[in-house]
Amino acid sequence: MVAAEIPQQAQRGTLADFRRGLIATAPLVPGVVMFGLLYGVMARQVGLSPWEALAMSLIVHAGSAQFTALGMWASAGTWAIVLTTLAINLRHLLMGASIAPYLLGLRQRWRALLALWMADESYAVSITAYRQGTGSAAYFLGANVGIYLAWPTSGLMGALVGMALPDPTRYGLDLVFPLAFLGLLMAFIEDRKTAAVAVVAGLLAIAGSQMLSGQWHILIAGLLASLGGIALEEVERAWGRR
Amino acid sequence: MGTALRIAGMALATFFTRYAMIALVGREPPVLFRRWLRYVPVALLAALIAPAALSSPAGAGVHGRWLALGVGALLAWRTKQVLPSLVSGLVTFWALSIFGI
């Protein structure tokens, strides 16, 4: 980032900014709600009560990490789930680093609150506003609240719907999980290197699942294959230099 | 109790990743770390799906399930989105189950 872009003092903003932030998330809410419904149905499938599903959405508030945790819920231990959550959420470090300069001068407890609520969607809306010069802490807060209202409520609704269906496999609802993950996975395949990493991770995980108990093969295959991505970049660079 | 502990651990892990860089005030993470992060989600998701895909579904409608997953995979690949994959897969399954496949 160019030094001149970094503001000296954070913009606190006004109630009007809060409202603008809240409204800015509106186009993203239908996507969040669909995802939340899906999450709720899946949470029921792995045996969470609607209240447990709601509690997870309220205090974890991280869609892809929650989905991943549900995928491992029955067979993995607590540590495997927590470490996988950490790994899935590592991208938030980059998001935090990019938005942190705009939060300079805010009280630490406000910065912690904004971080606590920073969802992918509210980050995207807020960093765009900051870059355009219209961002502020109030705007960021409004965007966070907008997403935070949509995610847990839709998750609870999904869990209640899931409970009303006596035999979900009859309606093919057990397919929701693999289908949703296929879509998520494909969204991350941007080029040949990411595709190669996906293939290697899949093969390592299949081999690992035969050898390791619990769900550690997911974490180990994920770490090895992602490091392989960097190795591929290095190979490509060395190849280009010849 | 186990569920509460898991949810609390997930919440702490998530908060850590969101707050760490903000608490450190805008320090950029190392370049190598940024490059690595590009491959983490794709590797984890692939590692999660692949073994699950191999354990084939059983019982009624098995063929319909495989076809539904195939159609879903195709649309996921073409659109790079969750909803087209989900809707096309489920509709395929429902359509086939009418014919008892």
mmCIF file of C-alpha atoms in Angstrom:
data_model
loop_
_atom_site.group_PDB
_atom_site.id
_atom_site.type_symbol
_atom_site.label_atom_id
_atom_site.label_comp_id
_atom_site.label_asym_id
_atom_site.label_seq_id
_atom_site.Cartn_x
_atom_site.Cartn_y
_atom_site.Cartn_z
ATOM 1 C CA MET A 1 0.000 0.000 0.000
ATOM 2 C CA VAL A 2 1.236 3.521 -0.822
ATOM 3 C CA ALA A 3 2.021 5.505 2.310
ATOM 4 C CA ALA A 4 -0.096 8.449 1.181
ATOM 5 C CA GLU A 5 -3.197 6.261 1.204
ATOM 6 C CA ILE A 6 -2.871 5.545 4.905
ATOM 7 C CA PRO A 7 -4.899 8.027 6.926
ATOM 8 C CA GLN A 8 -3.301 9.633 9.972
ATOM 9 C CA GLN A 9 -6.429 9.457 12.064
ATOM 10 C CA ALA A 10 -9.319 7.026 11.815
ATOM 11 C CA GLN A 11 -12.628 8.423 10.665
ATOM 12 C CA ARG A 12 -15.143 7.727 13.410
ATOM 13 C CA GLY A 13 -18.193 8.611 11.347
ATOM 14 C CA THR A 14 -21.761 9.413 12.254
ATOM 15 C CA LEU A 15 -25.088 7.657 12.667
ATOM 16 C CA ALA A 16 -25.708 8.379 8.978
ATOM 17 C CA ASP A 17 -22.490 6.519 8.141
ATOM 18 C CA PHE A 18 -23.646 3.588 10.267
ATOM 19 C CA ARG A 19 -26.870 3.501 8.275
ATOM 20 C CA ARG A 20 -24.995 3.686 4.962
ATOM 21 C CA GLY A 21 -22.838 0.740 6.019
ATOM 22 C CA LEU A 22 -25.892 -1.247 7.023
ATOM 23 C CA ILE A 23 -27.642 -0.524 3.712
ATOM 24 C CA ALA A 24 -24.501 -1.317 1.705
ATOM 25 C CA THR A 25 -24.660 -4.935 2.874
ATOM 26 C CA ALA A 26 -28.297 -5.345 1.727
ATOM 27 C CA PRO A 27 -27.397 -6.731 -1.746
ATOM 28 C CA LEU A 28 -25.217 -9.350 -0.028
ATOM 29 C CA VAL A 29 -27.850 -10.434 2.509
ATOM 30 C CA PRO A 30 -29.761 -12.864 0.212
ATOM 31 C CA GLY A 31 -26.545 -14.813 -0.361
ATOM 32 C CA VAL A 32 -25.823 -14.869 3.371
ATOM 33 C CA VAL A 33 -29.387 -16.029 4.119
ATOM 34 C CA MET A 34 -29.235 -18.854 1.555
ATOM 35 C CA PHE A 35 -25.923 -19.954 3.028
ATOM 36 C CA GLY A 36 -27.331 -19.671 6.550
ATOM 37 C CA LEU A 37 -30.343 -21.846 5.709
ATOM 38 C CA LEU A 38 -28.009 -24.426 4.210
ATOM 39 C CA TYR A 39 -25.806 -24.304 7.293
ATOM 40 C CA GLY A 40 -28.812 -24.875 9.566
ATOM 41 C CA VAL A 41 -30.032 -27.886 7.601
ATOM 42 C CA MET A 42 -26.534 -29.369 7.654
ATOM 43 C CA ALA A 43 -26.116 -28.702 11.373
ATOM 44 C CA ARG A 44 -29.236 -30.787 11.992
ATOM 45 C CA GLN A 45 -27.840 -33.592 9.844
ATOM 46 C CA VAL A 46 -24.734 -33.933 11.997
ATOM 47 C CA GLY A 47 -26.864 -33.923 15.133
ATOM 48 C CA LEU A 48 -26.654 -30.366 16.467
ATOM 49 C CA SER A 49 -29.809 -29.000 18.080
ATOM 50 C CA PRO A 50 -31.215 -25.782 16.571
ATOM 51 C CA TRP A 51 -29.964 -23.920 19.652
ATOM 52 C CA GLU A 52 -26.453 -25.290 19.291
ATOM 53 C CA ALA A 53 -26.504 -24.363 15.604
ATOM 54 C CA LEU A 54 -27.653 -20.856 16.570
ATOM 55 C CA ALA A 55 -25.018 -20.532 19.310
ATOM 56 C CA MET A 56 -22.267 -21.455 16.865
ATOM 57 C CA SER A 57 -23.422 -18.836 14.355
ATOM 58 C CA LEU A 58 -23.740 -16.194 17.085
ATOM 59 C CA ILE A 59 -20.298 -16.608 18.622
ATOM 60 C CA VAL A 60 -18.153 -18.089 15.822
ATOM 61 C CA HIS A 61 -19.796 -16.116 12.981
ATOM 62 C CA ALA A 62 -17.609 -17.553 10.202
ATOM 63 C CA GLY A 63 -19.531 -19.330 7.458
ATOM 64 C CA SER A 64 -16.909 -21.405 5.655
ATOM 65 C CA ALA A 65 -15.235 -22.435 8.935
ATOM 66 C CA GLN A 66 -18.596 -23.505 10.364
ATOM 67 C CA PHE A 67 -19.372 -25.540 7.238
ATOM 68 C CA THR A 68 -15.986 -27.220 7.418
ATOM 69 C CA ALA A 69 -16.411 -28.001 11.109
ATOM 70 C CA LEU A 70 -19.792 -29.618 10.423
ATOM 71 C CA GLY A 71 -18.162 -31.768 7.743
ATOM 72 C CA MET A 72 -15.820 -33.193 10.403
ATOM 73 C CA TRP A 73 -18.207 -33.063 13.359
ATOM 74 C CA ALA A 74 -19.030 -36.747 13.808
ATOM 75 C CA SER A 75 -15.548 -38.202 13.377
ATOM 76 C CA ALA A 76 -13.091 -35.504 14.511
ATOM 77 C CA GLY A 77 -11.938 -34.450 17.960
ATOM 78 C CA THR A 78 -12.071 -30.964 19.425
ATOM 79 C CA TRP A 79 -8.456 -30.098 18.574
ATOM 80 C CA ALA A 80 -8.754 -31.153 14.940
ATOM 81 C CA ILE A 81 -11.860 -28.980 14.589
ATOM 82 C CA VAL A 82 -10.335 -25.938 16.305
ATOM 83 C CA LEU A 83 -7.085 -26.144 14.303
ATOM 84 C CA THR A 84 -8.973 -26.576 11.039
ATOM 85 C CA THR A 85 -11.093 -23.540 11.940
ATOM 86 C CA LEU A 86 -7.870 -21.606 12.507
ATOM 87 C CA ALA A 87 -6.476 -22.706 9.141
ATOM 88 C CA ILE A 88 -9.664 -21.919 7.208
ATOM 89 C CA ASN A 89 -9.750 -18.472 8.827
ATOM 90 C CA LEU A 90 -6.100 -17.575 8.178
ATOM 91 C CA ARG A 91 -7.255 -15.371 5.313
ATOM 92 C CA HIS A 92 -8.660 -13.010 7.966
ATOM 93 C CA LEU A 93 -5.074 -12.114 8.884
ATOM 94 C CA LEU A 94 -4.711 -10.532 5.437
ATOM 95 C CA MET A 95 -8.073 -8.823 5.688
ATOM 96 C CA GLY A 96 -7.148 -7.473 9.123
ATOM 97 C CA ALA A 97 -3.750 -6.252 7.901
ATOM 98 C CA SER A 98 -5.332 -4.367 5.007
ATOM 99 C CA ILE A 99 -8.004 -2.627 7.079
ATOM 100 C CA ALA A 100 -5.914 -1.975 10.214
ATOM 101 C CA PRO A 101 -4.355 1.328 8.999
ATOM 102 C CA TYR A 102 -7.832 2.830 8.766
ATOM 103 C CA LEU A 103 -8.563 1.945 12.382
ATOM 104 C CA LEU A 104 -5.543 3.787 13.861
ATOM 105 C CA GLY A 105 -6.525 6.075 16.690
ATOM 106 C CA LEU A 106 -9.664 4.171 17.608
ATOM 107 C CA ARG A 107 -9.887 2.847 21.138
ATOM 108 C CA GLN A 108 -8.554 -0.693 21.419
ATOM 109 C CA ARG A 109 -11.923 -2.036 22.525
ATOM 110 C CA TRP A 110 -13.606 -0.633 19.398
ATOM 111 C CA ARG A 111 -10.936 -2.175 17.217
ATOM 112 C CA ALA A 112 -11.506 -5.505 18.969
ATOM 113 C CA LEU A 113 -15.267 -5.259 18.458
ATOM 114 C CA LEU A 114 -14.901 -4.409 14.755
ATOM 115 C CA ALA A 115 -12.497 -7.352 14.364
ATOM 116 C CA LEU A 116 -14.831 -9.713 16.211
ATOM 117 C CA TRP A 117 -17.632 -8.946 13.760
ATOM 118 C CA MET A 118 -15.561 -8.742 10.579
ATOM 119 C CA ALA A 119 -17.222 -11.151 8.146
ATOM 120 C CA ASP A 120 -15.975 -11.583 4.556
ATOM 121 C CA GLU A 121 -18.935 -9.610 3.239
ATOM 122 C CA SER A 122 -18.752 -6.696 5.684
ATOM 123 C CA TYR A 123 -14.983 -6.486 5.164
ATOM 124 C CA ALA A 124 -15.445 -6.308 1.392
ATOM 125 C CA VAL A 125 -18.020 -3.528 1.636
ATOM 126 C CA SER A 126 -16.016 -1.560 4.218
ATOM 127 C CA ILE A 127 -12.572 -1.745 2.600
ATOM 128 C CA THR A 128 -14.145 -0.579 -0.664
ATOM 129 C CA ALA A 129 -15.652 2.420 1.116
ATOM 130 C CA TYR A 130 -12.349 3.193 2.869
ATOM 131 C CA ARG A 131 -10.423 3.074 -0.424
ATOM 132 C CA GLN A 132 -12.976 5.423 -1.990
ATOM 133 C CA GLY A 133 -12.616 7.816 0.943
ATOM 134 C CA THR A 134 -16.161 7.333 2.246
ATOM 135 C CA GLY A 135 -15.346 4.752 4.917
ATOM 136 C CA SER A 136 -15.445 5.224 8.671
ATOM 137 C CA ALA A 137 -15.631 3.159 11.834
ATOM 138 C CA ALA A 138 -19.390 3.765 11.990
ATOM 139 C CA TYR A 139 -19.758 2.553 8.385
ATOM 140 C CA PHE A 140 -17.704 -0.565 9.146
ATOM 141 C CA LEU A 141 -19.811 -1.185 12.263
ATOM 142 C CA GLY A 142 -23.032 -0.823 10.256
ATOM 143 C CA ALA A 143 -21.812 -3.296 7.639
ATOM 144 C CA ASN A 144 -20.807 -5.764 10.367
ATOM 145 C CA VAL A 145 -24.185 -5.482 12.079
ATOM 146 C CA GLY A 146 -26.010 -5.996 8.766
ATOM 147 C CA ILE A 147 -24.306 -9.338 8.178
ATOM 148 C CA TYR A 148 -24.516 -10.292 11.857
ATOM 149 C CA LEU A 149 -28.312 -9.902 11.792
ATOM 150 C CA ALA A 150 -28.685 -12.126 8.728
ATOM 151 C CA TRP A 151 -26.312 -15.012 9.484
ATOM 152 C CA PRO A 152 -27.526 -16.458 12.839
ATOM 153 C CA THR A 153 -31.239 -15.935 12.139
ATOM 154 C CA SER A 154 -31.071 -17.744 8.795
ATOM 155 C CA GLY A 155 -29.035 -20.514 10.421
ATOM 156 C CA LEU A 156 -31.700 -21.035 13.079
ATOM 157 C CA MET A 157 -34.410 -21.080 10.403
ATOM 158 C CA GLY A 158 -32.481 -23.694 8.454
ATOM 159 C CA ALA A 159 -32.047 -25.845 11.549
ATOM 160 C CA LEU A 160 -35.789 -25.684 12.279
ATOM 161 C CA VAL A 161 -36.576 -26.628 8.664
ATOM 162 C CA GLY A 162 -34.083 -29.483 8.931
ATOM 163 C CA MET A 163 -35.839 -30.692 12.081
ATOM 164 C CA ALA A 164 -39.243 -30.704 10.379
ATOM 165 C CA LEU A 165 -38.002 -33.180 7.753
ATOM 166 C CA PRO A 166 -38.157 -36.706 9.200
ATOM 167 C CA ASP A 167 -35.894 -38.428 6.666
ATOM 168 C CA PRO A 168 -33.624 -35.925 4.922
ATOM 169 C CA THR A 169 -31.947 -38.523 2.671
ATOM 170 C CA ARG A 170 -35.316 -39.170 1.002
ATOM 171 C CA TYR A 171 -35.222 -35.633 -0.376
ATOM 172 C CA GLY A 172 -31.542 -35.898 -1.250
ATOM 173 C CA LEU A 173 -30.665 -33.371 1.459
ATOM 174 C CA ASP A 174 -27.572 -35.396 2.362
ATOM 175 C CA LEU A 175 -26.331 -34.190 -1.034
ATOM 176 C CA VAL A 176 -26.430 -30.585 0.183
ATOM 177 C CA PHE A 177 -23.073 -30.983 1.880
ATOM 178 C CA PRO A 178 -20.971 -32.358 -1.000
ATOM 179 C CA LEU A 179 -22.708 -30.117 -3.558
ATOM 180 C CA ALA A 180 -22.124 -26.964 -1.498
ATOM 181 C CA PHE A 181 -18.479 -27.891 -0.976
ATOM 182 C CA LEU A 182 -17.929 -28.563 -4.675
ATOM 183 C CA GLY A 183 -19.102 -25.026 -5.360
ATOM 184 C CA LEU A 184 -16.881 -23.599 -2.622
ATOM 185 C CA LEU A 185 -13.859 -25.531 -3.855
ATOM 186 C CA MET A 186 -14.266 -24.552 -7.507
ATOM 187 C CA ALA A 187 -14.487 -20.873 -6.534
ATOM 188 C CA PHE A 188 -10.920 -21.120 -5.192
ATOM 189 C CA ILE A 189 -9.497 -22.803 -8.308
ATOM 190 C CA GLU A 190 -8.140 -19.811 -10.189
ATOM 191 C CA ASP A 191 -5.367 -21.251 -12.298
ATOM 192 C CA ARG A 192 -3.327 -24.394 -12.978
ATOM 193 C CA LYS A 193 -1.381 -24.073 -9.723
ATOM 194 C CA THR A 194 -4.469 -23.926 -7.492
ATOM 195 C CA ALA A 195 -5.962 -26.815 -9.473
ATOM 196 C CA ALA A 196 -2.802 -28.883 -8.959
ATOM 197 C CA VAL A 197 -2.835 -28.071 -5.241
ATOM 198 C CA ALA A 198 -6.462 -29.254 -5.016
ATOM 199 C CA VAL A 199 -5.657 -32.547 -6.743
ATOM 200 C CA VAL A 200 -2.603 -33.196 -4.556
ATOM 201 C CA ALA A 201 -4.529 -32.293 -1.385
ATOM 202 C CA GLY A 202 -7.328 -34.667 -2.378
ATOM 203 C CA LEU A 203 -4.940 -37.565 -3.058
ATOM 204 C CA LEU A 204 -2.987 -36.953 0.169
ATOM 205 C CA ALA A 205 -6.232 -36.816 2.151
ATOM 206 C CA ILE A 206 -7.462 -40.098 0.654
ATOM 207 C CA ALA A 207 -4.154 -41.774 1.501
ATOM 208 C CA GLY A 208 -4.100 -40.158 4.950
ATOM 209 C CA SER A 209 -7.650 -41.184 5.786
ATOM 210 C CA GLN A 210 -6.558 -44.816 5.409
ATOM 211 C CA MET A 211 -3.660 -44.366 7.818
ATOM 212 C CA LEU A 212 -4.714 -41.787 10.425
ATOM 213 C CA SER A 213 -7.576 -41.835 12.893
ATOM 214 C CA GLY A 214 -9.961 -38.930 13.403
ATOM 215 C CA GLN A 215 -9.828 -36.166 10.818
ATOM 216 C CA TRP A 216 -6.164 -35.179 11.051
ATOM 217 C CA HIS A 217 -5.643 -36.195 7.427
ATOM 218 C CA ILE A 218 -7.604 -33.089 6.376
ATOM 219 C CA LEU A 219 -5.318 -30.704 8.217
ATOM 220 C CA ILE A 220 -2.098 -32.510 7.275
ATOM 221 C CA ALA A 221 -3.006 -32.916 3.591
ATOM 222 C CA GLY A 222 -4.142 -29.274 3.525
ATOM 223 C CA LEU A 223 -0.864 -27.998 4.985
ATOM 224 C CA LEU A 224 1.382 -30.138 2.778
ATOM 225 C CA ALA A 225 -0.502 -29.408 -0.438
ATOM 226 C CA SER A 226 -0.689 -25.658 0.231
ATOM 227 C CA LEU A 227 3.091 -25.576 0.815
ATOM 228 C CA GLY A 228 3.333 -27.486 -2.469
ATOM 229 C CA GLY A 229 1.667 -24.474 -4.098
ATOM 230 C CA ILE A 230 4.633 -22.294 -3.132
ATOM 231 C CA ALA A 231 6.992 -25.006 -4.399
ATOM 232 C CA LEU A 232 5.141 -24.924 -7.740
ATOM 233 C CA GLU A 233 5.610 -21.139 -7.924
ATOM 234 C CA GLU A 234 9.337 -21.575 -7.314
ATOM 235 C CA VAL A 235 9.601 -24.280 -9.976
ATOM 236 C CA GLU A 236 7.737 -22.064 -12.413
ATOM 237 C CA ARG A 237 10.060 -19.149 -11.668
ATOM 238 C CA ALA A 238 13.198 -21.287 -12.071
ATOM 239 C CA TRP A 239 11.795 -22.624 -15.342
ATOM 240 C CA GLY A 240 11.146 -19.112 -16.627
ATOM 241 C CA ARG A 241 14.691 -18.010 -15.811
ATOM 242 C CA ARG A 242 16.369 -20.732 -17.891
ATOM 243 C CA MET B 1 -20.352 -30.074 27.115
ATOM 244 C CA GLY B 2 -18.218 -31.345 24.230
ATOM 245 C CA THR B 3 -20.238 -29.210 21.827
ATOM 246 C CA ALA B 4 -19.847 -26.079 23.969
ATOM 247 C CA LEU B 5 -16.083 -26.601 24.155
ATOM 248 C CA ARG B 6 -15.805 -27.070 20.393
ATOM 249 C CA ILE B 7 -17.848 -23.954 19.669
ATOM 250 C CA ALA B 8 -15.810 -21.907 22.170
ATOM 251 C CA GLY B 9 -12.543 -23.124 20.626
ATOM 252 C CA MET B 10 -13.765 -22.273 17.123
ATOM 253 C CA ALA B 11 -14.834 -18.802 18.319
ATOM 254 C CA LEU B 12 -11.401 -18.132 19.864
ATOM 255 C CA ALA B 13 -9.574 -19.337 16.741
ATOM 256 C CA THR B 14 -11.738 -17.111 14.538
ATOM 257 C CA PHE B 15 -11.341 -14.047 16.747
ATOM 258 C CA PHE B 16 -7.573 -14.542 16.833
ATOM 259 C CA THR B 17 -7.284 -14.503 13.027
ATOM 260 C CA ARG B 18 -9.506 -11.435 12.739
ATOM 261 C CA TYR B 19 -7.930 -9.370 15.491
ATOM 262 C CA ALA B 20 -4.225 -10.284 15.340
ATOM 263 C CA MET B 21 -3.239 -7.938 12.505
ATOM 264 C CA ILE B 22 -5.573 -5.175 13.635
ATOM 265 C CA ALA B 23 -4.036 -5.297 17.130
ATOM 266 C CA LEU B 24 -0.572 -5.062 15.551
ATOM 267 C CA VAL B 25 -1.675 -1.918 13.671
ATOM 268 C CA GLY B 26 -1.286 -2.444 9.999
ATOM 269 C CA ARG B 27 1.957 -4.378 9.917
ATOM 270 C CA GLU B 28 2.118 -6.307 6.648
ATOM 271 C CA PRO B 29 2.514 -10.080 6.952
ATOM 272 C CA PRO B 30 5.644 -11.542 5.280
ATOM 273 C CA VAL B 31 5.461 -12.058 1.502
ATOM 274 C CA LEU B 32 6.031 -15.807 1.722
ATOM 275 C CA PHE B 33 3.129 -16.077 4.178
ATOM 276 C CA ARG B 34 0.837 -14.160 1.825
ATOM 277 C CA ARG B 35 1.800 -16.457 -1.055
ATOM 278 C CA TRP B 36 1.133 -19.530 1.095
ATOM 279 C CA LEU B 37 -2.295 -18.256 2.151
ATOM 280 C CA ARG B 38 -3.488 -18.290 -1.452
ATOM 281 C CA TYR B 39 -3.315 -22.096 -1.410
ATOM 282 C CA VAL B 40 -4.649 -22.844 2.079
ATOM 283 C CA PRO B 41 -8.430 -22.766 1.477
ATOM 284 C CA VAL B 42 -8.314 -24.709 -1.789
ATOM 285 C CA ALA B 43 -6.068 -27.389 -0.240
ATOM 286 C CA LEU B 44 -8.207 -27.773 2.889
ATOM 287 C CA LEU B 45 -11.487 -27.959 0.982
ATOM 288 C CA ALA B 46 -10.117 -30.531 -1.476
ATOM 289 C CA ALA B 47 -8.742 -32.584 1.437
ATOM 290 C CA LEU B 48 -12.156 -32.486 3.072
ATOM 291 C CA ILE B 49 -14.158 -33.517 -0.009
ATOM 292 C CA ALA B 50 -11.963 -36.178 -1.623
ATOM 293 C CA PRO B 51 -12.190 -38.951 1.039
ATOM 294 C CA ALA B 52 -15.898 -38.237 1.540
ATOM 295 C CA ALA B 53 -16.520 -38.542 -2.209
ATOM 296 C CA LEU B 54 -14.886 -41.976 -2.269
ATOM 297 C CA SER B 55 -17.137 -43.429 0.432
ATOM 298 C CA SER B 56 -19.980 -44.073 -1.975
ATOM 299 C CA PRO B 57 -23.569 -43.439 -0.935
ATOM 300 C CA ALA B 58 -25.617 -46.543 -0.285
ATOM 301 C CA GLY B 59 -29.287 -47.537 -0.304
ATOM 302 C CA ALA B 60 -32.134 -46.337 -2.481
ATOM 303 C CA GLY B 61 -31.381 -43.874 -5.245
ATOM 304 C CA VAL B 62 -27.654 -44.581 -5.393
ATOM 305 C CA HIS B 63 -27.369 -43.979 -9.126
ATOM 306 C CA GLY B 64 -29.410 -40.809 -8.850
ATOM 307 C CA ARG B 65 -27.008 -39.601 -6.161
ATOM 308 C CA TRP B 66 -23.934 -40.152 -8.328
ATOM 309 C CA LEU B 67 -25.581 -38.451 -11.307
ATOM 310 C CA ALA B 68 -26.663 -35.539 -9.103
ATOM 311 C CA LEU B 69 -23.110 -35.118 -7.799
ATOM 312 C CA GLY B 70 -21.773 -35.258 -11.368
ATOM 313 C CA VAL B 71 -24.162 -32.573 -12.600
ATOM 314 C CA GLY B 72 -23.414 -30.454 -9.531
ATOM 315 C CA ALA B 73 -19.657 -30.818 -10.069
ATOM 316 C CA LEU B 74 -20.008 -29.754 -13.694
ATOM 317 C CA LEU B 75 -21.969 -26.616 -12.797
ATOM 318 C CA ALA B 76 -19.638 -25.841 -9.892
ATOM 319 C CA TRP B 77 -16.726 -26.010 -12.314
ATOM 320 C CA ARG B 78 -18.401 -23.822 -14.953
ATOM 321 C CA THR B 79 -19.921 -21.192 -12.631
ATOM 322 C CA LYS B 80 -17.492 -21.242 -9.656
ATOM 323 C CA GLN B 81 -20.499 -20.705 -7.395
ATOM 324 C CA VAL B 82 -22.279 -22.647 -4.680
ATOM 325 C CA LEU B 83 -25.928 -22.108 -5.560
ATOM 326 C CA PRO B 84 -25.928 -23.331 -9.209
ATOM 327 C CA SER B 85 -24.091 -26.460 -8.103
ATOM 328 C CA LEU B 86 -26.515 -27.056 -5.251
ATOM 329 C CA VAL B 87 -29.727 -26.359 -7.164
ATOM 330 C CA SER B 88 -28.746 -28.355 -10.271
ATOM 331 C CA GLY B 89 -27.638 -31.310 -8.156
ATOM 332 C CA LEU B 90 -30.787 -31.409 -6.053
ATOM 333 C CA VAL B 91 -33.093 -30.922 -9.064
ATOM 334 C CA THR B 92 -31.295 -33.775 -10.852
ATOM 335 C CA PHE B 93 -31.777 -36.007 -7.822
ATOM 336 C CA TRP B 94 -35.471 -35.131 -7.476
ATOM 337 C CA ALA B 95 -36.140 -35.550 -11.199
ATOM 338 C CA LEU B 96 -34.460 -38.960 -11.225
ATOM 339 C CA SER B 97 -36.182 -40.116 -8.032
ATOM 340 C CA ILE B 98 -39.560 -39.586 -9.725
ATOM 341 C CA PHE B 99 -38.495 -42.319 -12.163
ATOM 342 C CA GLY B 100 -37.115 -44.410 -9.311
ATOM 343 C CA ILE B 101 -33.491 -44.279 -10.459
#
